[in-house]
Amino acid sequence: MTNLLKCCFPTTDIKYNQCQLTGLVIMRVLIGWHFLYEGIAKLLNPYWSSAAYLLESKWIFSGLATTIVANPTLLTLVDNINMWGLTLVGLALTIGLAERPAAYTGMVLVLLYYLFMPPFVGYEYSVPTEGSYIVVNKNLIEAAALFVVACFPSGGIIGIDKFFLSKKR
Amino acid sequence: MSVSEKENVTQAKLTNDMNPERREVLKGLATIPVVGVFFYNLWKKLRIDEIKRKNLLAELITTKDAPAVASSALSGDHLRIGIIGYGGRGQHLVRGAGFATPEWTARASKNAQNNKLDKGFETFMQQNDLNVSLTGVCDLFDVRAEMGLAASQNDIRPGGKPMEGAKKYRHHSELLADENIDAVIIGTPDHWHSRIAIDAARAGKHVYCEKGLTRTFDEAIDLYDAVKETGISFQLGHQNRQVEANEKARQIVQQGLLGPINLVEVTTNRNSPWGAWVWDIHPAANEKNLDWDTFQEPSPKKIKFGDEALARFFRWRCWFDYGTGLSGDLFSHDFDAMNQILDLGIPKYVSASGGIYFFKDGRDVPDVFHATLEYPEKNLTLLYSATLSSNQSRGNLIMGHDATMQLGGESNRGSVAGFIVTADAESTRYRDKLQEGIINPQYPIYSYTPGSKQIDGITSATTRYFANKGLVYTYREGKRVDPTHLHVKDWLDSIRNGTQPSCNIEVALHEAVACHMSTESYLKGRRIKWDANRRKLI
């Protein structure tokens, strides 16, 4: 239990200077904002489904994607995990609450998006993209950024996590 | 230090002790305003979207819901149907009525196991039980007749075990003479349609006839008169009548969203031997099990049984002796869809051209074909353009002064797609909205994806991309319905209710005359005029 609390509301021995702290908070909040809107936009659209995305899947997860799409119950579950996962992770990162689990959850989500549709050489997708990618795309970069957020938490200094740390003290 | 100075220092200390705590609270809440800014922006976006939607659609789209895809189960009398012509299309039609061959159900079930996305078997099994029996099968090729018998007894079907099996008939006249049959589905080649359908009408049997209506113009008129005289329920096999995209498109056109429409363009784009009707010749077919003489009885040219006869039997669409080529085979689909959406009727003039440019395999029907249908009273031209040697999907366009509707097209690999409506940059109707930036002519103002029931004025490049894919139709609802099944059901409903179905003899005649005018024009190399008073082609 203590370990879980430590994980959720980590005290950090890392001392940041003003510039580092500012950078970390900005990164956390911007990623949080992005997640929050991705989630809410899907929640607000009653016709949104991950089916179209999943059907384009290539590489190791294409079989799993097909299984999900072929099963309406599973697809609904996956749709809900996406919509609510993105929204809650986004909100948590923005306000700095349970920052580390939120960052790791978000990282897993975007890594899955990456792995379901990796921009590897030879893989072509008909879903339009806004940029040009080879091996590395924005999903992968966002996953890496979330790893940094998880390793260097700032919610205990600028964020709601601070109050839980205070109570513990 | 004076007393007052000491007091000041104490006060300052107190203040300093308070400040850090307050500061810490503020730090903890520092990013909360970001959430406020986020939701303010979200609210602003939703409001703008709503204004756009209202501006665009409120007064234009009265019905927000698309027509239901699925329909309720049938009640009423049990009907006994016969199939005349149990080839590829005939088999599909009979599946639409709820009977598939054991080979088909085994194959479809296996396909579903191998490919989870293959919903063919599930779609069939989820069809409504139409409360019918397949009691008669007539096909000139014995192998197919036997398949029909097996299908009539196959209990792998919606509704379970069939009430009674079918009887085999060598000639359609024997089947029509049987009182154990209430209605017939005609899936023969076109050159037999009119004779069988007229005989059926005279025998008091209701008719579902596959398109094109007839092989010749005169036959179409005769069939029309026979259906009118006998009062049977007649359905022409254009299942597009059941496609919700067409119904939605009709609503939009009727509400004037496109403005005056002067040009409609429909296309066929295929690029394979299969697409050009070069179908397999059944390896078991021979003179004993295939009644070639009866097959060619109504056709102008007679040939002896042999390899050419076999080719003509299984690839009959390649010859004018049995069909009408691109005109009656594929143009008829798109024509009927446009007639459904726009109430076109019969054109006044038709000019057609084309040639056999790719499939020089002995056929006499063109593989590149174009027809221009003029409707001077409607201020409209319908342009049809077909090729059997390019897959470049051109879709179908209804071009209005204010907006253009782009439809996937019915004959493009058999897929039923959605449509998008894009405003014209020079539109009169939308001038203000274009100037205010509410409408962007680069993006659709309306998109419709089959089955999704999504009616929305807010679109993007991605929406435009997905509009024609129909993914939601198949996978979101978890249930897909075959329009052919709905079309057969529509016919059976009309028999039970004593009404006429959606593709009744009136609209069937529009299709037939428009297509025959196109064929006539191509064959005669001149413009053909429709004399409505004398019901003649001039």
XYZ file of C-alpha atoms in Angstrom:
707
model
C 0.000 0.000 0.000
C 2.781 2.374 0.934
C 4.577 1.425 -2.237
C 1.468 2.112 -4.279
C 1.057 5.495 -2.630
C 4.715 6.236 -3.262
C 4.247 5.328 -6.883
C 1.096 7.399 -7.257
C 2.282 10.408 -5.331
C 6.043 10.196 -5.479
C 8.263 12.294 -3.330
C 11.221 13.211 -5.314
C 14.694 13.843 -4.150
C 15.511 15.414 -7.463
C 15.994 19.112 -7.102
C 15.088 21.033 -10.210
C 16.251 24.500 -10.965
C 13.625 26.985 -12.097
C 14.280 26.390 -15.780
C 14.078 22.583 -15.514
C 10.893 22.724 -13.462
C 9.248 25.107 -15.914
C 10.171 22.874 -18.833
C 8.835 19.750 -17.152
C 5.554 21.361 -16.134
C 5.012 22.807 -19.611
C 5.672 19.430 -21.212
C 3.327 17.662 -18.775
C 0.511 20.172 -19.245
C 0.789 20.264 -23.050
C 0.671 16.481 -23.325
C -2.196 16.475 -20.842
C -4.106 19.012 -22.945
C -3.560 16.938 -26.088
C -4.794 13.741 -24.407
C -7.750 15.505 -22.840
C -9.013 16.850 -26.147
C -8.377 13.580 -28.024
C -10.488 11.826 -25.396
C -13.262 14.399 -25.169
C -13.532 14.735 -28.953
C -14.171 10.995 -29.140
C -16.607 11.048 -26.229
C -18.563 13.855 -27.886
C -18.820 11.995 -31.187
C -21.363 9.184 -30.736
C -20.221 7.621 -34.014
C -16.533 7.451 -33.251
C -15.011 3.996 -33.336
C -11.475 2.674 -33.333
C -12.558 0.152 -36.019
C -11.321 2.162 -38.985
C -7.925 2.664 -37.330
C -7.640 -0.963 -36.270
C -8.492 -2.262 -39.733
C -5.469 -0.452 -41.103
C -3.230 -2.205 -38.600
C -0.039 -3.829 -39.839
C 2.853 -5.744 -38.232
C 2.594 -7.804 -35.024
C -0.765 -6.529 -33.815
C -2.723 -6.776 -37.069
C -4.206 -10.162 -36.054
C -5.274 -8.822 -32.670
C -6.755 -5.762 -34.363
C -8.849 -7.975 -36.648
C -10.079 -9.987 -33.645
C -11.118 -6.800 -31.879
C -12.934 -5.385 -34.896
C -14.740 -8.658 -35.609
C -16.141 -8.780 -32.089
C -18.618 -5.949 -31.375
C -18.375 -6.400 -27.564
C -14.601 -6.303 -27.613
C -14.646 -3.337 -29.974
C -16.986 -1.405 -27.668
C -14.677 -2.189 -24.749
C -11.609 -1.017 -26.667
C -13.457 2.122 -27.790
C -14.349 2.943 -24.184
C -10.844 2.272 -22.895
C -9.566 4.683 -25.525
C -12.106 7.436 -24.964
C -12.004 7.375 -21.161
C -8.319 6.488 -20.936
C -7.311 9.487 -23.006
C -9.663 11.826 -21.152
C -8.639 10.768 -17.642
C -4.930 10.625 -18.415
C -5.210 14.050 -20.022
C -6.977 15.573 -17.035
C -4.571 13.961 -14.554
C -1.494 15.227 -16.379
C -2.895 18.718 -16.772
C -3.659 19.203 -13.099
C -0.739 17.075 -11.877
C -2.768 14.418 -10.083
C -1.414 10.853 -9.862
C 1.095 12.019 -12.384
C 3.311 8.971 -12.610
C 0.553 6.323 -13.207
C -1.119 8.735 -15.597
C 2.115 9.209 -17.508
C 2.778 5.479 -17.711
C -0.821 4.736 -18.792
C -0.588 7.421 -21.441
C 2.734 6.050 -22.568
C 1.266 2.559 -22.986
C -1.683 3.988 -24.951
C 0.418 5.918 -27.450
C 2.912 3.083 -27.720
C -0.008 0.822 -28.671
C -1.120 3.337 -31.306
C 2.424 3.268 -32.605
C 2.675 -0.523 -32.599
C -0.692 -1.047 -34.264
C 0.343 1.219 -37.121
C 4.129 1.555 -37.165
C 5.565 3.788 -39.902
C 8.064 1.151 -40.973
C 9.549 1.080 -44.427
C 7.254 -0.929 -46.687
C 4.118 -0.379 -44.639
C 1.635 1.922 -46.282
C -1.573 3.159 -44.745
C -4.477 4.834 -46.406
C -5.333 6.908 -43.331
C -4.121 10.413 -44.085
C -1.228 11.730 -41.976
C -0.326 15.362 -41.512
C 3.431 14.830 -41.800
C 6.132 12.577 -43.159
C 7.364 9.726 -40.999
C 9.833 6.903 -41.266
C 10.144 4.557 -38.258
C 9.722 7.480 -35.849
C 6.394 9.266 -35.664
C 4.698 11.635 -33.255
C 3.178 8.772 -31.261
C 6.610 7.394 -30.517
C 7.910 10.829 -29.574
C 4.935 11.440 -27.284
C 5.505 8.039 -25.637
C 9.136 8.986 -25.019
C 8.097 12.376 -23.651
C 5.675 10.661 -21.269
C 8.500 8.429 -20.072
C 10.439 11.574 -19.224
C 7.387 12.972 -17.413
C 7.130 9.762 -15.383
C 10.833 9.748 -14.523
C 10.941 13.424 -13.602
C 7.640 14.119 -11.867
C 6.648 17.710 -11.325
C 3.121 17.241 -9.928
C 4.528 17.093 -6.403
C 5.888 20.605 -6.851
C 3.413 22.211 -9.290
C 0.247 20.153 -9.201
C -2.404 18.500 -7.060
C -0.018 15.706 -6.031
C 1.584 18.311 -3.797
C -1.349 18.174 -1.333
C -1.146 14.425 -0.950
C 2.586 14.703 -0.297
C 1.927 17.413 2.292
C -0.612 15.261 4.076
C 1.822 12.405 4.228
C 4.336 14.640 5.834
C 15.188 48.843 18.568
C 12.076 50.648 19.613
C 8.896 48.855 20.674
C 7.200 49.773 17.445
C 10.157 48.497 15.430
C 10.043 45.188 17.345
C 6.343 44.871 16.573
C 7.041 45.459 12.893
C 9.672 42.696 12.802
C 7.290 40.250 14.527
C 4.614 41.152 12.012
C 7.013 40.637 9.128
C 8.043 37.242 10.517
C 4.424 36.223 10.789
C 3.817 37.307 7.210
C 6.849 35.360 6.017
C 5.647 32.251 7.857
C 2.201 32.519 6.195
C 3.453 33.303 2.698
C 5.327 30.063 2.027
C 2.221 28.010 2.860
C 0.012 30.161 0.705
C 2.599 29.987 -1.995
C 2.687 26.206 -1.739
C -1.110 26.003 -2.084
C -0.929 28.241 -5.110
C 1.806 26.058 -6.606
C -0.382 22.993 -6.093
C -3.238 24.665 -7.927
C -1.095 26.420 -10.513
C -2.210 24.366 -13.496
C -5.927 24.321 -12.648
C -6.508 27.507 -14.723
C -5.174 25.559 -17.712
C -8.165 23.247 -17.335
C -10.370 26.340 -17.301
C -8.767 27.624 -20.497
C -9.170 24.185 -22.049
C -12.875 23.965 -21.319
C -13.421 27.576 -22.406
C -11.901 26.699 -25.769
C -13.883 23.484 -25.946
C -17.095 25.379 -25.248
C -16.169 27.930 -27.921
C -15.501 25.214 -30.488
C -18.715 23.361 -29.727
C -20.669 26.597 -30.018
C -19.137 27.448 -33.400
C -19.766 23.894 -34.610
C -23.360 24.131 -33.485
C -23.869 27.453 -35.269
C -22.350 25.978 -38.433
C -24.531 22.917 -38.178
C -27.653 24.964 -37.583
C -26.843 27.324 -40.409
C -26.268 24.518 -42.817
C -28.748 21.926 -41.898
C -31.522 23.198 -39.694
C -33.764 24.380 -42.487
C -32.482 21.882 -45.016
C -32.562 18.511 -43.377
C -35.925 17.811 -41.838
C -35.295 14.170 -41.043
C -32.186 13.682 -39.002
C -32.335 9.912 -38.982
C -31.425 7.716 -41.890
C -33.921 5.031 -42.867
C -33.571 1.912 -40.778
C -31.306 -0.713 -42.280
C -32.882 -3.723 -40.654
C -36.550 -4.478 -40.794
C -39.010 -6.402 -38.730
C -39.959 -10.014 -39.294
C -42.727 -10.813 -41.715
C -46.197 -11.846 -40.773
C -49.026 -12.931 -43.039
C -49.571 -15.881 -45.325
C -46.931 -18.452 -46.012
C -45.831 -18.052 -49.632
C -44.464 -20.712 -51.970
C -41.950 -19.429 -54.455
C -40.327 -20.881 -57.537
C -36.966 -19.924 -59.029
C -36.516 -19.891 -62.788
C -32.836 -19.584 -63.642
C -30.677 -20.686 -60.720
C -27.321 -19.320 -61.930
C -25.053 -16.999 -59.936
C -27.568 -14.185 -59.599
C -30.508 -16.541 -59.150
C -28.671 -18.184 -56.274
C -28.074 -14.802 -54.637
C -31.743 -13.887 -55.005
C -32.862 -17.174 -53.467
C -30.407 -16.617 -50.604
C -32.131 -13.264 -50.167
C -35.337 -15.249 -49.681
C -33.567 -17.433 -47.091
C -32.330 -20.520 -48.978
C -28.694 -21.294 -49.724
C -27.080 -24.418 -51.122
C -25.296 -26.674 -48.615
C -22.058 -25.932 -50.515
C -22.578 -22.219 -50.015
C -23.365 -22.436 -46.296
C -20.358 -24.742 -45.752
C -18.052 -22.431 -47.692
C -19.371 -19.251 -46.095
C -19.114 -20.760 -42.628
C -15.521 -21.843 -43.318
C -14.669 -18.409 -44.712
C -16.002 -16.835 -41.517
C -13.788 -19.118 -39.445
C -10.715 -18.297 -41.506
C -11.382 -14.600 -41.705
C -13.138 -13.019 -38.759
C -14.079 -10.023 -40.875
C -15.941 -12.141 -43.420
C -19.540 -11.563 -42.374
C -21.219 -13.297 -45.324
C -22.447 -16.279 -43.306
C -23.505 -14.190 -40.311
C -25.359 -11.755 -42.566
C -27.253 -14.631 -44.178
C -28.133 -16.308 -40.904
C -29.317 -13.019 -39.384
C -31.751 -12.359 -42.234
C -35.391 -12.259 -41.257
C -37.319 -15.456 -41.812
C -39.564 -14.372 -44.683
C -42.117 -17.136 -44.072
C -41.682 -18.700 -47.515
C -40.876 -22.094 -48.988
C -38.875 -22.716 -52.130
C -41.201 -25.165 -53.863
C -40.110 -25.013 -57.491
C -36.767 -24.939 -59.316
C -36.339 -24.591 -63.057
C -32.952 -24.382 -64.748
C -31.824 -25.545 -68.147
C -28.574 -26.810 -66.668
C -29.263 -29.901 -64.540
C -26.352 -29.331 -62.157
C -27.850 -26.018 -61.119
C -31.363 -27.384 -60.879
C -30.076 -30.034 -58.465
C -28.328 -27.325 -56.455
C -31.647 -25.505 -56.204
C -33.359 -28.633 -54.890
C -30.627 -29.031 -52.267
C -30.987 -25.371 -51.263
C -34.736 -25.753 -50.749
C -34.073 -28.468 -48.153
C -30.994 -27.019 -46.459
C -31.923 -26.352 -42.838
C -28.909 -24.105 -42.269
C -30.935 -20.967 -42.840
C -32.708 -18.161 -40.967
C -35.839 -19.718 -39.519
C -34.508 -23.287 -39.372
C -35.857 -26.339 -41.171
C -37.802 -25.503 -44.365
C -41.495 -26.415 -44.382
C -41.291 -28.238 -47.715
C -38.730 -28.924 -50.406
C -38.770 -27.958 -54.067
C -39.807 -29.862 -57.160
C -37.708 -29.728 -60.319
C -39.187 -28.542 -63.614
C -37.572 -28.795 -67.025
C -39.527 -25.946 -68.615
C -40.813 -22.753 -67.027
C -44.326 -23.413 -68.373
C -44.536 -26.582 -66.237
C -43.479 -24.673 -63.149
C -46.002 -21.902 -63.836
C -48.786 -24.472 -64.270
C -48.215 -25.820 -60.758
C -50.734 -24.529 -58.228
C -48.242 -25.195 -55.468
C -46.395 -22.020 -56.467
C -47.602 -18.495 -55.609
C -44.784 -16.388 -56.964
C -41.640 -16.684 -59.075
C -38.184 -15.193 -59.087
C -36.758 -14.910 -62.599
C -32.974 -15.082 -62.731
C -32.567 -16.183 -66.349
C -30.622 -14.285 -69.017
C -32.451 -11.204 -70.330
C -33.692 -12.833 -73.555
C -36.063 -15.042 -71.541
C -37.326 -12.359 -69.102
C -40.334 -11.034 -70.963
C -41.699 -14.409 -72.073
C -41.434 -15.997 -68.624
C -42.684 -12.890 -66.812
C -45.678 -12.495 -69.151
C -46.503 -16.211 -68.854
C -46.215 -15.931 -65.062
C -48.473 -12.878 -64.951
C -51.065 -14.661 -67.091
C -50.829 -17.664 -64.752
C -51.502 -15.330 -61.811
C -48.050 -15.679 -60.266
C -46.340 -12.661 -58.754
C -42.967 -11.859 -60.303
C -39.553 -10.751 -59.107
C -37.533 -10.254 -62.295
C -33.804 -9.633 -62.389
C -32.626 -6.592 -64.344
C -32.409 -5.536 -67.186
C -36.102 -5.780 -67.648
C -36.040 -7.269 -71.179
C -33.726 -7.833 -74.122
C -35.684 -5.581 -76.517
C -37.799 -2.457 -76.345
C -40.940 -4.159 -77.692
C -40.685 -6.878 -75.059
C -40.587 -4.203 -72.364
C -43.835 -2.658 -73.591
C -45.520 -6.077 -73.797
C -44.405 -6.990 -70.297
C -45.571 -3.622 -68.939
C -49.033 -4.178 -70.429
C -49.238 -7.751 -69.111
C -48.376 -6.681 -65.561
C -50.898 -3.835 -65.734
C -53.641 -6.096 -67.086
C -53.158 -8.904 -64.588
C -52.448 -6.732 -61.546
C -49.743 -9.022 -60.175
C -47.093 -7.718 -57.833
C -44.022 -7.048 -59.962
C -40.569 -6.205 -58.684
C -37.556 -5.460 -60.883
C -34.271 -6.568 -59.343
C -32.667 -3.237 -58.540
C -31.771 -3.752 -54.905
C -30.385 -0.209 -54.784
C -33.986 0.713 -53.982
C -33.281 -0.642 -50.472
C -29.962 1.141 -50.026
C -30.297 3.796 -47.373
C -27.655 6.026 -48.984
C -29.957 6.458 -51.997
C -32.936 7.267 -49.802
C -30.903 9.841 -47.897
C -29.589 11.292 -51.162
C -33.166 11.600 -52.415
C -34.182 13.555 -49.304
C -31.281 15.948 -49.761
C -32.006 16.555 -53.427
C -35.696 17.086 -52.734
C -34.873 19.626 -50.063
C -32.949 21.637 -52.634
C -29.527 21.413 -51.032
C -27.888 21.085 -54.470
C -29.822 23.868 -56.214
C -30.791 23.506 -59.882
C -29.323 20.282 -61.291
C -28.441 20.302 -64.983
C -25.872 17.542 -65.236
C -25.671 14.058 -63.748
C -22.724 11.813 -64.436
C -22.695 8.072 -63.711
C -19.919 5.617 -64.444
C -18.867 1.987 -64.583
C -15.224 1.200 -64.010
C -14.083 -2.398 -64.135
C -10.838 -4.011 -65.129
C -10.895 -7.784 -64.990
C -12.138 -10.676 -67.117
C -14.719 -11.386 -64.413
C -15.874 -7.770 -64.559
C -16.184 -8.157 -68.330
C -18.384 -11.264 -67.933
C -15.734 -13.787 -68.944
C -17.017 -16.314 -66.439
C -16.069 -19.939 -65.867
C -17.600 -22.554 -68.122
C -18.845 -25.308 -65.832
C -16.590 -28.369 -66.425
C -19.514 -30.807 -66.082
C -21.703 -29.081 -68.692
C -22.519 -31.189 -71.755
C -25.247 -31.700 -74.325
C -27.135 -34.109 -72.053
C -27.380 -32.032 -68.904
C -27.721 -28.635 -70.593
C -30.799 -27.807 -72.682
C -29.136 -25.599 -75.288
C -32.053 -25.551 -77.749
C -34.490 -24.180 -75.186
C -31.879 -21.655 -74.052
C -31.467 -20.132 -77.508
C -35.127 -20.419 -78.498
C -35.975 -16.675 -78.118
C -32.604 -15.382 -79.408
C -32.239 -14.084 -82.985
C -29.169 -16.136 -83.839
C -29.186 -19.917 -83.549
C -26.046 -22.026 -83.332
C -25.383 -25.707 -82.784
C -24.286 -27.076 -79.435
C -20.507 -26.996 -79.045
C -17.744 -24.971 -77.423
C -19.150 -21.665 -78.632
C -22.586 -22.601 -77.335
C -21.107 -23.385 -73.926
C -19.298 -20.043 -73.895
C -22.511 -18.285 -74.839
C -24.489 -20.144 -72.157
C -22.145 -19.252 -69.296
C -20.997 -15.841 -70.634
C -24.257 -14.767 -72.221
C -23.791 -11.138 -71.192
C -21.164 -10.773 -73.934
C -23.719 -11.115 -76.766
C -26.682 -9.018 -77.870
C -28.497 -12.288 -78.638
C -29.157 -12.760 -74.935
C -28.644 -9.406 -73.218
C -27.914 -5.761 -73.915
C -24.311 -5.482 -72.745
C -23.224 -2.588 -70.560
C -26.509 -0.793 -71.061
C -28.909 -3.269 -69.481
C -26.336 -4.952 -67.299
C -24.580 -2.128 -65.485
C -25.929 1.219 -66.657
C -29.380 0.004 -65.602
C -28.195 -0.070 -61.951
C -26.944 3.478 -62.006
C -29.885 4.702 -64.021
C -32.334 3.226 -61.541
C -30.391 4.683 -58.597
C -30.575 8.128 -60.239
C -34.238 7.599 -61.068
C -34.790 6.731 -57.410
C -33.018 9.886 -56.246
C -34.122 12.339 -58.957
C -37.407 10.954 -60.380
C -35.942 11.120 -63.894
C -38.450 9.059 -65.870
C -37.891 8.284 -69.548
C -35.492 10.566 -71.472
C -36.615 12.376 -74.607
C -33.405 11.793 -76.589
C -30.500 9.393 -76.223
C -27.204 9.260 -78.082
C -24.718 6.509 -77.416
C -21.327 5.415 -78.677
C -18.492 3.071 -77.834
C -16.783 -0.004 -79.147
C -15.032 -3.281 -78.442
C -11.601 -1.916 -77.644
C -10.073 -4.317 -75.129
C -11.903 -7.661 -74.911
C -11.561 -8.770 -78.527
C -12.715 -12.254 -77.605
C -15.574 -12.752 -80.037
C -18.181 -10.781 -78.079
C -20.437 -8.312 -79.884
C -21.307 -6.004 -76.960
C -19.049 -2.980 -76.416
C -16.544 -2.847 -73.552
C -16.301 0.938 -73.692
C -19.696 2.593 -73.848
C -21.132 6.052 -73.306
C -24.681 7.328 -73.420
C -26.095 10.835 -73.201
C -29.697 11.006 -72.032
C -31.490 14.305 -72.547
C -34.380 15.562 -70.408
C -35.206 18.980 -71.952
C -38.309 19.392 -69.775
C -36.226 18.885 -66.662
C -33.308 20.963 -68.016
C -31.089 17.997 -67.352
C -28.585 15.732 -69.071
C -27.614 12.342 -67.701
C -24.239 11.184 -68.881
C -23.154 7.553 -68.594
C -19.599 6.474 -69.228
C -18.309 2.923 -68.881
C -15.066 1.086 -69.347
C -14.223 -2.544 -68.699
C -10.479 -1.949 -68.909
C -9.801 0.490 -66.076
C -10.591 0.323 -62.401
C -10.186 4.068 -61.926
C -13.216 4.639 -59.736
C -14.971 7.750 -60.997
C -18.081 7.382 -58.878
C -21.313 9.156 -59.674
C -21.922 12.899 -59.573
C -25.107 14.895 -59.235
C -23.941 18.376 -60.159
C -26.045 21.269 -58.953
C -25.511 25.004 -59.252
C -25.163 25.265 -55.475
C -23.567 21.961 -54.557
C -22.404 18.622 -55.947
C -23.235 15.227 -54.572
C -20.578 12.590 -55.088
C -21.753 9.016 -54.666
C -19.659 5.884 -54.602
C -21.602 4.354 -57.452
C -23.456 1.069 -57.513
C -21.528 -0.752 -60.145
C -18.079 -0.135 -58.717
C -17.110 -3.626 -57.617
C -20.549 -4.105 -56.157
C -19.821 -1.970 -53.128
C -22.460 0.259 -51.672
C -20.776 3.410 -50.520
C -21.821 6.638 -48.903
C -21.816 10.096 -50.398
C -20.617 13.596 -49.799
C -22.110 16.955 -50.709
C -19.710 19.797 -51.427
C -20.810 23.399 -51.940
C -19.919 25.166 -55.157
C -17.618 28.171 -54.762
C -19.883 30.152 -57.123
C -23.133 29.061 -55.506
C -25.898 31.657 -55.298
C -27.690 29.991 -52.448
C -24.612 29.724 -50.227
C -22.990 33.019 -51.281
C -23.338 34.621 -47.841
C -22.196 31.560 -45.960
C -19.236 31.159 -48.295
C -18.256 34.786 -47.750
C -18.624 34.496 -43.988
C -16.444 31.387 -44.048
C -19.187 29.193 -42.598
C -18.961 27.042 -45.708
C -15.638 25.952 -47.114
C -16.048 24.673 -50.688
C -13.015 22.425 -50.204
C -14.741 20.308 -47.591
C -18.103 18.567 -47.718
C -20.999 20.353 -46.094
C -22.677 17.025 -45.661
C -21.365 13.511 -45.528
C -23.159 10.251 -45.192
C -21.606 6.928 -44.268
C -23.805 3.840 -44.748
C -25.255 2.407 -41.597
C -23.736 4.946 -39.258
C -26.896 7.049 -39.187
C -24.532 9.957 -38.805
C -25.945 13.196 -40.035
C -23.448 15.938 -39.542
C -22.478 19.178 -41.183
C -19.065 19.280 -39.583
C -16.574 17.517 -41.774
C -12.871 17.374 -42.400
C -10.431 15.796 -44.798
C -10.584 12.607 -42.741
C -14.371 12.551 -42.831
C -14.250 12.961 -46.564
C -11.810 10.091 -46.772
C -13.922 7.725 -44.695
C -17.271 8.727 -46.188
C -16.853 6.311 -49.045
C -15.421 3.421 -47.122
C -18.531 2.287 -45.309
C -16.502 0.836 -42.450
C -19.016 1.774 -39.811
C -21.778 0.126 -41.745
C -20.119 -3.219 -41.449
C -18.511 -3.176 -38.076
C -19.996 -0.588 -35.807
C -23.506 -1.864 -35.738
C -22.290 -5.439 -35.651
C -24.947 -6.340 -38.161
C -24.932 -5.986 -41.887
C -27.964 -6.421 -44.062
C -27.903 -7.527 -47.686
C -29.978 -5.122 -49.827
C -31.000 -8.083 -52.015
C -32.676 -9.670 -49.000
C -34.532 -6.415 -48.287
C -35.567 -6.145 -51.922
C -37.024 -9.671 -51.941
C -38.741 -8.878 -48.643
C -40.162 -5.672 -50.119
C -41.668 -7.745 -52.945
C -43.121 -10.371 -50.568
C -44.555 -7.577 -48.395
C -46.283 -6.105 -51.424
C -47.787 -9.501 -52.373
C -49.198 -9.897 -48.863
C -50.464 -6.323 -48.672
C -51.821 -6.170 -52.220
C -49.605 -3.185 -53.061
C -46.810 -2.612 -55.579
C -43.160 -2.848 -54.495
C -40.504 -0.116 -54.692
C -39.083 -1.102 -58.102
C -42.506 -1.679 -59.646
C -43.404 -1.935 -63.336
C -43.689 1.860 -63.744
C -40.083 2.570 -62.771
C -39.029 -0.693 -64.411
C -40.308 0.709 -67.701
C -38.272 3.903 -67.185
C -35.141 1.774 -66.765
C -35.976 -0.465 -69.714
C -36.764 2.323 -72.177
C -33.752 4.440 -71.144
C -31.427 1.451 -71.542
C -32.990 0.259 -74.799
C -32.741 3.763 -76.264
C -29.027 3.691 -75.384
C -28.545 0.274 -76.975
C -30.539 1.251 -80.064
C -28.545 4.427 -80.482
C -25.264 2.525 -80.209
C -26.355 -0.119 -82.693
C -27.892 2.321 -85.182
C -25.254 5.011 -84.784
C -27.793 7.835 -84.382
C -29.837 9.696 -81.818
C -33.014 7.962 -80.617
C -36.165 9.851 -79.663
C -38.890 8.613 -77.326
C -42.421 9.145 -78.606
C -44.385 9.006 -75.358
C -47.822 9.199 -76.989
C -47.325 6.287 -79.353
C -44.898 4.483 -77.011
C -42.399 4.136 -79.854
C -38.706 4.765 -80.382
C -38.025 7.024 -83.341
